[in-house]
Amino acid sequence: MNASDLPPLRIETCIPERREPGTMVFNVRPGGGAELIGADGWFIGVDPEGNFPLNLKFDDPAQDSCALANGNIMFSLTGAGLILEVTRSGEAVRQWHIAGKWHDKTPPAGSIEIDVPLTHHRINMFPNGNLLLMTAEVREIADWPMRDDDPAAPRGTARVVGDIILEVSPEGDILNRWVMLDMLDPHRLSYGGCSAYWHQRGIPDSNDWCHANAVFHDASDDTIMVSFRTQDCIVKFSRETGHIKWILGDPGNWRAPWSDKLLTPMGDLAWQYHQHDCSVTPTGTILCFDNGNNRATPFDTKMPDSESYSRIVEFAVDDSAMEVRQVWSYGDGAGEKLYGCYQGGAYRLPQTGNTFMNYGGVCTIDGVPTSDNRKGFCRARLMEVTPDKEVVFDMWIDGSKEDPPLSLSSFRSEFLPE
């Protein structure tokens, strides 16, 4: 890794006195179909004045970051099978490698092995220093629908990919495994569940049943929350027992006993769809980036791409009453709408109460919004807004004017306090 020129970006708004003190760290990597080709990746930090005190470049696309209690940063190079801890200046402290990515190569000197085939998406850490990671397995499931857009489609035995949540010691030992194909309904189908996501990542003829993309530990009650993109839901379960506490999302197509765990909506609430980056805010509410793909479950009519929009949404959950209320959102109001069909992040900042957000994959074909991130040209927009929705930071990552044009995306952002 090395210091580098910045990727193509432009800051359109920056009001330092209204912004959160500290640094927002985010990745930049190839977007759209270019993601699978492999190219340079960056980790970048932007401060309240719009300066970039952290700027690291890698030969592999960067993925996610996590601010550590000791002030350092942990981040992943998923394609390379590496997780690193660095100081804020970029000096390496520790490194882990994923066994399945290094079985035919010599791992980096001093690297700690984690014996799983892969890790993906979000990386996180428990308060005790154990790593909170995600891997995946594939199973053959009988009586599975062959299509997610046709109720008359034939059913048969299908290869289904399910996520596994891991607790891993700093020494690389796997301490806990929570297996989603054993915890959730393996036959529940949402739009996107038959997609080729895992085909393109080395698991042929497979179905993207749940697609976990975020994992968060809630220390207040020692639970774990997971965002499942192709189940259109956020699930909270006990770290100790693995029992599901609740399911937050559209109730369509859930059956018993999982339907008993659905939160009941109260008041004016709109469900999230294909969401990313779930977290608990300093006030105990649930925040996520609602990508908004389809805004329906099978086999209801999908929202057209031309009308689609993404938003940041905040829910208040009453665990005892099993109820949920929507208490704040941004992106669904007049003049706010923008569609980021994949990736994305939402972070509630502790001092100002501002919200930092990544529209991580804003994809278009010939300038028209699309949900096809493989064929679309990709840009990203990073914003900070106040509780009353004043925009105090607005930055585009945009390679459209490069020669040739450079499709770029950003998975999510992480906050580093001063």
GROMACS .gro file of C-alpha atoms in nm:
model
  418
    1MET     CA    1   0.000   0.000   0.000
    2ASN     CA    2   0.117   0.354  -0.064
    3ALA     CA    3   0.011   0.716  -0.066
    4SER     CA    4  -0.143   0.807  -0.399
    5ASP     CA    5  -0.321   1.057  -0.608
    6LEU     CA    6  -0.688   1.078  -0.527
    7PRO     CA    7  -0.943   0.909  -0.750
    8PRO     CA    8  -1.157   1.149  -0.955
    9LEU     CA    9  -1.388   1.333  -0.715
   10ARG     CA   10  -1.542   1.672  -0.660
   11ILE     CA   11  -1.675   1.839  -0.346
   12GLU     CA   12  -1.984   2.046  -0.421
   13THR     CA   13  -2.071   2.150  -0.062
   14CYS     CA   14  -1.860   2.163   0.254
   15ILE     CA   15  -1.962   2.368   0.561
   16PRO     CA   16  -1.695   2.281   0.820
   17GLU     CA   17  -1.861   2.452   1.117
   18ARG     CA   18  -2.176   2.240   1.071
   19ARG     CA   19  -1.993   1.911   1.023
   20GLU     CA   20  -1.896   1.645   1.276
   21PRO     CA   21  -1.540   1.681   1.414
   22GLY     CA   22  -1.335   1.383   1.302
   23THR     CA   23  -1.266   1.194   0.981
   24MET     CA   24  -1.492   0.988   0.758
   25VAL     CA   25  -1.304   0.693   0.606
   26PHE     CA   26  -1.434   0.523   0.293
   27ASN     CA   27  -1.322   0.295   0.012
   28VAL     CA   28  -1.318   0.367  -0.360
   29ARG     CA   29  -1.296   0.078  -0.604
   30PRO     CA   30  -1.401  -0.017  -0.958
   31GLY     CA   31  -1.778  -0.005  -0.994
   32GLY     CA   32  -2.029  -0.195  -1.201
   33GLY     CA   33  -1.892  -0.473  -1.419
   34ALA     CA   34  -1.536  -0.342  -1.372
   35GLU     CA   35  -1.548  -0.470  -1.013
   36LEU     CA   36  -1.495  -0.830  -1.128
   37ILE     CA   37  -1.199  -0.743  -1.350
   38GLY     CA   38  -0.983  -0.628  -1.060
   39ALA     CA   39  -0.802  -0.297  -1.042
   40ASP     CA   40  -0.668  -0.041  -0.801
   41GLY     CA   41  -0.850   0.038  -0.480
   42TRP     CA   42  -0.827   0.323  -0.232
   43PHE     CA   43  -0.897   0.391   0.134
   44ILE     CA   44  -0.949   0.762   0.187
   45GLY     CA   45  -1.031   0.983   0.484
   46VAL     CA   46  -1.199   1.324   0.453
   47ASP     CA   47  -1.201   1.574   0.740
   48PRO     CA   48  -1.453   1.854   0.819
   49GLU     CA   49  -1.264   2.106   0.603
   50GLY     CA   50  -1.272   1.878   0.300
   51ASN     CA   51  -0.905   1.777   0.325
   52PHE     CA   52  -0.784   1.419   0.283
   53PRO     CA   53  -0.550   1.328   0.570
   54LEU     CA   54  -0.563   0.957   0.476
   55ASN     CA   55  -0.508   0.838   0.121
   56LEU     CA   56  -0.393   0.481   0.063
   57LYS     CA   57  -0.387   0.294  -0.267
   58PHE     CA   58  -0.372  -0.081  -0.324
   59ASP     CA   59  -0.326  -0.320  -0.614
   60ASP     CA   60  -0.654  -0.489  -0.516
   61PRO     CA   61  -1.003  -0.339  -0.474
   62ALA     CA   62  -1.060  -0.230  -0.114
   63GLN     CA   63  -1.382  -0.323   0.064
   64ASP     CA   64  -1.475  -0.228   0.423
   65SER     CA   65  -1.326  -0.052   0.725
   66CYS     CA   66  -1.385  -0.054   1.100
   67ALA     CA   67  -1.270   0.205   1.356
   68LEU     CA   68  -1.105   0.033   1.652
   69ALA     CA   69  -1.114   0.135   2.017
   70ASN     CA   70  -0.736   0.190   2.017
   71GLY     CA   71  -0.769   0.456   1.746
   72ASN     CA   72  -0.648   0.236   1.461
   73ILE     CA   73  -0.838   0.126   1.152
   74MET     CA   74  -0.914  -0.230   1.041
   75PHE     CA   75  -0.996  -0.280   0.675
   76SER     CA   76  -1.032  -0.557   0.419
   77LEU     CA   77  -0.909  -0.640   0.072
   78THR     CA   78  -1.172  -0.906   0.008
   79GLY     CA   79  -1.052  -1.023  -0.331
   80ALA     CA   80  -0.699  -1.069  -0.197
   81GLY     CA   81  -0.827  -1.243   0.115
   82LEU     CA   82  -0.664  -0.998   0.356
   83ILE     CA   83  -0.774  -0.804   0.663
   84LEU     CA   84  -0.533  -0.543   0.796
   85GLU     CA   85  -0.504  -0.318   1.101
   86VAL     CA   86  -0.320   0.010   1.040
   87THR     CA   87  -0.256   0.332   1.228
   88ARG     CA   88  -0.424   0.649   1.107
   89SER     CA   89  -0.113   0.730   0.907
   90GLY     CA   90  -0.135   0.392   0.731
   91GLU     CA   91   0.139   0.202   0.918
   92ALA     CA   92   0.065  -0.171   0.934
   93VAL     CA   93   0.006  -0.319   1.283
   94ARG     CA   94  -0.155  -0.662   1.227
   95GLN     CA   95  -0.272  -0.868   0.933
   96TRP     CA   96  -0.495  -1.172   0.880
   97HIS     CA   97  -0.526  -1.386   0.567
   98ILE     CA   98  -0.820  -1.605   0.462
   99ALA     CA   99  -0.708  -1.966   0.410
  100GLY     CA  100  -0.931  -2.029   0.110
  101LYS     CA  101  -0.771  -1.742  -0.078
  102TRP     CA  102  -0.414  -1.849   0.004
  103HIS     CA  103  -0.420  -2.231  -0.027
  104ASP     CA  104  -0.184  -2.225  -0.327
  105LYS     CA  105   0.022  -1.920  -0.229
  106THR     CA  106   0.264  -1.829   0.046
  107PRO     CA  107   0.084  -1.593   0.287
  108PRO     CA  108   0.243  -1.264   0.386
  109ALA     CA  109   0.510  -1.289   0.656
  110GLY     CA  110   0.363  -1.259   1.005
  111SER     CA  111   0.004  -1.285   0.881
  112ILE     CA  112  -0.252  -1.470   1.096
  113GLU     CA  113  -0.456  -1.740   0.920
  114ILE     CA  114  -0.837  -1.761   0.947
  115ASP     CA  115  -0.945  -2.105   0.828
  116VAL     CA  116  -1.250  -2.028   0.613
  117PRO     CA  117  -1.291  -2.033   0.233
  118LEU     CA  118  -1.374  -1.665   0.208
  119THR     CA  119  -1.495  -1.357   0.391
  120HIS     CA  120  -1.711  -1.089   0.235
  121HIS     CA  121  -1.869  -0.747   0.275
  122ARG     CA  122  -1.867  -0.599   0.625
  123ILE     CA  123  -1.595  -0.653   0.882
  124ASN     CA  124  -1.652  -0.560   1.246
  125MET     CA  125  -1.519  -0.618   1.597
  126PHE     CA  126  -1.661  -0.710   1.935
  127PRO     CA  127  -1.573  -0.496   2.239
  128ASN     CA  128  -1.341  -0.776   2.363
  129GLY     CA  129  -1.130  -0.753   2.045
  130ASN     CA  130  -1.270  -1.060   1.868
  131LEU     CA  131  -1.344  -1.016   1.498
  132LEU     CA  132  -1.702  -1.025   1.369
  133LEU     CA  133  -1.693  -1.153   1.011
  134MET     CA  134  -1.905  -1.319   0.744
  135THR     CA  135  -1.837  -1.622   0.528
  136ALA     CA  136  -2.066  -1.843   0.317
  137GLU     CA  137  -2.156  -2.204   0.238
  138VAL     CA  138  -2.346  -2.374  -0.042
  139ARG     CA  139  -2.611  -2.645   0.005
  140GLU     CA  140  -2.847  -2.834  -0.220
  141ILE     CA  141  -3.205  -2.748  -0.122
  142ALA     CA  142  -3.497  -2.954  -0.255
  143ASP     CA  143  -3.823  -2.805  -0.388
  144TRP     CA  144  -3.664  -2.469  -0.461
  145PRO     CA  145  -3.813  -2.225  -0.718
  146MET     CA  146  -3.610  -2.191  -1.036
  147ARG     CA  147  -3.715  -1.827  -1.090
  148ASP     CA  148  -3.802  -1.536  -0.862
  149ASP     CA  149  -4.022  -1.354  -1.116
  150ASP     CA  150  -4.266  -1.628  -1.218
  151PRO     CA  151  -4.508  -1.793  -0.972
  152ALA     CA  152  -4.555  -2.078  -1.218
  153ALA     CA  153  -4.184  -2.151  -1.248
  154PRO     CA  154  -4.083  -2.514  -1.191
  155ARG     CA  155  -3.930  -2.620  -0.861
  156GLY     CA  156  -3.643  -2.857  -0.804
  157THR     CA  157  -3.317  -2.914  -0.621
  158ALA     CA  158  -3.103  -2.601  -0.628
  159ARG     CA  159  -2.760  -2.495  -0.507
  160VAL     CA  160  -2.828  -2.224  -0.250
  161VAL     CA  161  -2.566  -2.000  -0.091
  162GLY     CA  162  -2.622  -1.913   0.273
  163ASP     CA  163  -2.415  -1.686   0.495
  164ILE     CA  164  -2.239  -1.783   0.816
  165ILE     CA  165  -2.161  -1.521   1.081
  166LEU     CA  166  -1.831  -1.575   1.262
  167GLU     CA  167  -1.671  -1.472   1.588
  168VAL     CA  168  -1.294  -1.506   1.545
  169SER     CA  169  -1.023  -1.449   1.804
  170PRO     CA  170  -0.734  -1.211   1.727
  171GLU     CA  171  -0.521  -1.527   1.693
  172GLY     CA  172  -0.747  -1.651   1.410
  173ASP     CA  173  -0.943  -1.916   1.603
  174ILE     CA  174  -1.313  -1.953   1.515
  175LEU     CA  175  -1.502  -1.921   1.844
  176ASN     CA  176  -1.864  -1.904   1.724
  177ARG     CA  177  -2.055  -1.979   1.403
  178TRP     CA  178  -2.415  -1.875   1.336
  179VAL     CA  179  -2.543  -2.056   1.024
  180MET     CA  180  -2.817  -1.869   0.841
  181LEU     CA  181  -2.951  -2.167   0.644
  182ASP     CA  182  -3.026  -2.326   0.982
  183MET     CA  183  -3.171  -2.010   1.139
  184LEU     CA  184  -3.390  -1.866   0.859
  185ASP     CA  185  -3.639  -2.017   0.614
  186PRO     CA  186  -3.426  -2.167   0.333
  187HIS     CA  187  -3.728  -2.166   0.098
  188ARG     CA  188  -3.827  -1.801   0.137
  189LEU     CA  189  -3.769  -1.616  -0.188
  190SER     CA  190  -3.736  -1.246  -0.255
  191TYR     CA  191  -3.647  -1.068  -0.576
  192GLY     CA  192  -3.279  -1.125  -0.649
  193GLY     CA  193  -3.268  -1.460  -0.470
  194CYS     CA  194  -3.198  -1.642  -0.797
  195SER     CA  195  -2.930  -1.398  -0.913
  196ALA     CA  196  -2.584  -1.495  -1.036
  197TYR     CA  197  -2.393  -1.299  -0.771
  198TRP     CA  198  -2.204  -1.605  -0.642
  199HIS     CA  199  -2.156  -1.753  -0.992
  200GLN     CA  200  -1.921  -1.465  -1.059
  201ARG     CA  201  -1.731  -1.533  -0.736
  202GLY     CA  202  -1.646  -1.896  -0.785
  203ILE     CA  203  -1.965  -2.083  -0.684
  204PRO     CA  204  -2.123  -2.199  -1.012
  205ASP     CA  205  -2.494  -2.273  -1.061
  206SER     CA  206  -2.583  -2.115  -0.728
  207ASN     CA  207  -2.859  -1.892  -0.596
  208ASP     CA  208  -2.805  -1.576  -0.390
  209TRP     CA  209  -3.070  -1.664  -0.130
  210CYS     CA  210  -2.990  -1.416   0.147
  211HIS     CA  211  -2.679  -1.204   0.058
  212ALA     CA  212  -2.572  -1.075   0.400
  213ASN     CA  213  -2.394  -0.742   0.356
  214ALA     CA  214  -2.367  -0.598   0.709
  215VAL     CA  215  -2.319  -0.733   1.059
  216PHE     CA  216  -2.333  -0.531   1.382
  217HIS     CA  217  -2.296  -0.622   1.750
  218ASP     CA  218  -2.532  -0.442   1.991
  219ALA     CA  219  -2.348  -0.441   2.323
  220SER     CA  220  -2.656  -0.316   2.511
  221ASP     CA  221  -2.814  -0.664   2.501
  222ASP     CA  222  -2.533  -0.874   2.346
  223THR     CA  223  -2.717  -0.934   2.020
  224ILE     CA  224  -2.608  -0.942   1.658
  225MET     CA  225  -2.789  -0.769   1.371
  226VAL     CA  226  -2.746  -0.880   1.011
  227SER     CA  227  -2.869  -0.712   0.693
  228PHE     CA  228  -2.988  -0.962   0.428
  229ARG     CA  229  -3.010  -0.789   0.091
  230THR     CA  230  -3.201  -1.054  -0.103
  231GLN     CA  231  -3.432  -1.126   0.191
  232ASP     CA  232  -3.515  -0.752   0.224
  233CYS     CA  233  -3.480  -0.771   0.601
  234ILE     CA  234  -3.267  -0.703   0.905
  235VAL     CA  235  -3.251  -0.986   1.161
  236LYS     CA  236  -3.149  -0.956   1.526
  237PHE     CA  237  -3.043  -1.265   1.721
  238SER     CA  238  -2.888  -1.353   2.055
  239ARG     CA  239  -2.512  -1.391   2.051
  240GLU     CA  240  -2.534  -1.648   2.333
  241THR     CA  241  -2.811  -1.872   2.204
  242GLY     CA  242  -2.851  -1.786   1.834
  243HIS     CA  243  -3.227  -1.745   1.888
  244ILE     CA  244  -3.387  -1.484   1.663
  245LYS     CA  245  -3.518  -1.180   1.855
  246TRP     CA  246  -3.695  -1.009   1.566
  247ILE     CA  247  -3.714  -0.964   1.188
  248LEU     CA  248  -3.748  -0.613   1.047
  249GLY     CA  249  -3.886  -0.600   0.693
  250ASP     CA  250  -4.173  -0.657   0.454
  251PRO     CA  251  -4.389  -0.944   0.592
  252GLY     CA  252  -4.453  -1.089   0.246
  253ASN     CA  253  -4.380  -1.461   0.199
  254TRP     CA  254  -4.275  -1.533   0.557
  255ARG     CA  255  -4.423  -1.850   0.711
  256ALA     CA  256  -4.429  -1.990   1.065
  257PRO     CA  257  -4.229  -2.005   1.284
  258TRP     CA  258  -4.032  -1.714   1.135
  259SER     CA  259  -4.345  -1.505   1.080
  260ASP     CA  260  -4.387  -1.495   1.459
  261LYS     CA  261  -4.064  -1.291   1.477
  262LEU     CA  262  -4.180  -1.014   1.241
  263LEU     CA  263  -4.200  -0.666   1.391
  264THR     CA  264  -4.542  -0.502   1.369
  265PRO     CA  265  -4.534  -0.161   1.195
  266MET     CA  266  -4.680   0.132   1.386
  267GLY     CA  267  -4.775   0.465   1.232
  268ASP     CA  268  -4.650   0.588   0.894
  269LEU     CA  269  -4.377   0.341   0.796
  270ALA     CA  270  -4.227   0.233   0.464
  271TRP     CA  271  -4.027  -0.090   0.456
  272GLN     CA  272  -3.668  -0.103   0.337
  273TYR     CA  273  -3.564  -0.316   0.037
  274HIS     CA  274  -3.222  -0.459  -0.057
  275GLN     CA  275  -3.076  -0.251   0.229
  276HIS     CA  276  -2.714  -0.212   0.343
  277ASP     CA  277  -2.521  -0.107   0.654
  278CYS     CA  278  -2.750  -0.163   0.952
  279SER     CA  279  -2.633  -0.017   1.285
  280VAL     CA  280  -2.755   0.101   1.623
  281THR     CA  281  -2.739   0.479   1.672
  282PRO     CA  282  -2.622   0.649   1.994
  283THR     CA  283  -2.990   0.682   2.096
  284GLY     CA  284  -3.066   0.313   2.038
  285THR     CA  285  -3.256   0.337   1.708
  286ILE     CA  286  -3.179   0.128   1.397
  287LEU     CA  287  -3.028   0.302   1.096
  288CYS     CA  288  -2.973   0.158   0.749
  289PHE     CA  289  -2.922   0.252   0.385
  290ASP     CA  290  -3.240   0.150   0.204
  291ASN     CA  291  -3.130   0.088  -0.157
  292GLY     CA  292  -3.493   0.054  -0.263
  293ASN     CA  293  -3.456  -0.210  -0.537
  294ASN     CA  294  -3.799  -0.325  -0.659
  295ARG     CA  295  -3.985  -0.204  -0.343
  296ALA     CA  296  -4.188  -0.525  -0.356
  297THR     CA  297  -4.168  -0.895  -0.273
  298PRO     CA  298  -4.259  -1.180  -0.510
  299PHE     CA  299  -4.483  -1.176  -0.691
  300ASP     CA  300  -4.604  -0.819  -0.653
  301THR     CA  301  -4.524  -0.562  -0.921
  302LYS     CA  302  -4.173  -0.420  -0.902
  303MET     CA  303  -4.112  -0.045  -0.896
  304PRO     CA  304  -3.957   0.057  -1.232
  305ASP     CA  305  -3.596   0.173  -1.225
  306SER     CA  306  -3.703   0.511  -1.363
  307GLU     CA  307  -3.910   0.572  -1.048
  308SER     CA  308  -3.676   0.406  -0.797
  309TYR     CA  309  -3.496   0.591  -0.520
  310SER     CA  310  -3.275   0.512  -0.224
  311ARG     CA  311  -3.298   0.659   0.123
  312ILE     CA  312  -3.148   0.651   0.467
  313VAL     CA  313  -3.409   0.534   0.715
  314GLU     CA  314  -3.419   0.522   1.096
  315PHE     CA  315  -3.644   0.285   1.289
  316ALA     CA  316  -3.731   0.276   1.660
  317VAL     CA  317  -3.787  -0.084   1.775
  318ASP     CA  318  -3.974  -0.183   2.090
  319ASP     CA  319  -3.828  -0.528   2.160
  320SER     CA  320  -4.081  -0.621   2.426
  321ALA     CA  321  -4.389  -0.515   2.226
  322MET     CA  322  -4.236  -0.642   1.897
  323GLU     CA  323  -4.326  -0.312   1.728
  324VAL     CA  324  -4.137  -0.078   1.499
  325ARG     CA  325  -4.182   0.288   1.406
  326GLN     CA  326  -4.012   0.493   1.136
  327VAL     CA  327  -3.871   0.805   1.301
  328TRP     CA  328  -3.651   0.971   1.033
  329SER     CA  329  -3.552   0.935   0.671
  330TYR     CA  330  -3.362   1.117   0.400
  331GLY     CA  331  -3.387   1.056   0.027
  332ASP     CA  332  -3.762   1.022  -0.017
  333GLY     CA  333  -3.849   1.391   0.002
  334ALA     CA  334  -3.881   1.659  -0.265
  335GLY     CA  335  -3.544   1.731  -0.426
  336GLU     CA  336  -3.372   1.443  -0.241
  337LYS     CA  337  -3.429   1.145  -0.467
  338LEU     CA  338  -3.133   0.953  -0.606
  339TYR     CA  339  -3.109   0.581  -0.683
  340GLY     CA  340  -2.807   0.383  -0.566
  341CYS     CA  341  -2.896   0.028  -0.673
  342TYR     CA  342  -2.618  -0.146  -0.481
  343GLN     CA  343  -2.370  -0.086  -0.199
  344GLY     CA  344  -2.439   0.209   0.031
  345GLY     CA  345  -2.395   0.324   0.388
  346ALA     CA  346  -2.551   0.523   0.671
  347TYR     CA  347  -2.377   0.644   0.989
  348ARG     CA  348  -2.526   0.851   1.272
  349LEU     CA  349  -2.258   1.084   1.407
  350PRO     CA  350  -2.236   1.111   1.788
  351GLN     CA  351  -2.173   1.481   1.859
  352THR     CA  352  -2.382   1.672   1.605
  353GLY     CA  353  -2.645   1.405   1.537
  354ASN     CA  354  -2.567   1.450   1.168
  355THR     CA  355  -2.598   1.151   0.935
  356PHE     CA  356  -2.324   1.057   0.691
  357MET     CA  357  -2.439   0.854   0.392
  358ASN     CA  358  -2.293   0.675   0.091
  359TYR     CA  359  -2.494   0.640  -0.225
  360GLY     CA  360  -2.226   0.388  -0.307
  361GLY     CA  361  -2.342   0.257  -0.644
  362VAL     CA  362  -2.534   0.512  -0.852
  363CYS     CA  363  -2.562   0.323  -1.181
  364THR     CA  364  -2.690   0.448  -1.515
  365ILE     CA  365  -2.713   0.324  -1.872
  366ASP     CA  366  -2.695   0.612  -2.119
  367GLY     CA  367  -2.772   0.844  -1.828
  368VAL     CA  368  -3.088   0.657  -1.721
  369PRO     CA  369  -3.100   0.501  -1.370
  370THR     CA  370  -3.067   0.123  -1.369
  371SER     CA  371  -3.066  -0.166  -1.124
  372ASP     CA  372  -2.822  -0.354  -1.349
  373ASN     CA  373  -2.495  -0.268  -1.179
  374ARG     CA  374  -2.305  -0.508  -1.408
  375LYS     CA  375  -2.400  -0.322  -1.726
  376GLY     CA  376  -2.439   0.027  -1.581
  377PHE     CA  377  -2.177   0.301  -1.543
  378CYS     CA  378  -2.120   0.363  -1.174
  379ARG     CA  379  -2.054   0.672  -0.961
  380ALA     CA  380  -2.087   0.736  -0.588
  381ARG     CA  381  -2.217   1.028  -0.383
  382LEU     CA  382  -2.115   1.087  -0.019
  383MET     CA  383  -2.318   1.330   0.192
  384GLU     CA  384  -2.353   1.461   0.546
  385VAL     CA  385  -2.686   1.609   0.652
  386THR     CA  386  -2.808   1.762   0.977
  387PRO     CA  387  -3.107   1.623   1.170
  388ASP     CA  388  -3.324   1.880   0.993
  389LYS     CA  389  -3.181   1.764   0.657
  390GLU     CA  390  -2.952   2.056   0.575
  391VAL     CA  391  -2.674   1.931   0.347
  392VAL     CA  392  -2.338   2.027   0.500
  393PHE     CA  393  -2.117   1.802   0.285
  394ASP     CA  394  -2.173   1.673  -0.067
  395MET     CA  395  -1.908   1.493  -0.271
  396TRP     CA  396  -1.924   1.293  -0.591
  397ILE     CA  397  -1.678   1.019  -0.684
  398ASP     CA  398  -1.711   1.045  -1.059
  399GLY     CA  399  -1.481   0.911  -1.329
  400SER     CA  400  -1.713   0.992  -1.618
  401LYS     CA  401  -1.477   1.259  -1.756
  402GLU     CA  402  -1.168   1.038  -1.745
  403ASP     CA  403  -1.020   0.906  -2.069
  404PRO     CA  404  -1.143   0.637  -2.090
  405PRO     CA  405  -1.432   0.684  -1.844
  406LEU     CA  406  -1.369   0.515  -1.508
  407SER     CA  407  -1.661   0.343  -1.335
  408LEU     CA  408  -1.617   0.376  -0.955
  409SER     CA  409  -1.811   0.290  -0.641
  410SER     CA  410  -1.788   0.316  -0.261
  411PHE     CA  411  -1.918   0.045  -0.028
  412ARG     CA  412  -1.976   0.246   0.294
  413SER     CA  413  -1.808   0.494   0.535
  414GLU     CA  414  -1.665   0.465   0.885
  415PHE     CA  415  -1.624   0.746   1.139
  416LEU     CA  416  -1.294   0.818   1.317
  417PRO     CA  417  -1.340   1.063   1.606
  418GLU     CA  418  -1.076   1.326   1.668
   0.00000   0.00000   0.00000
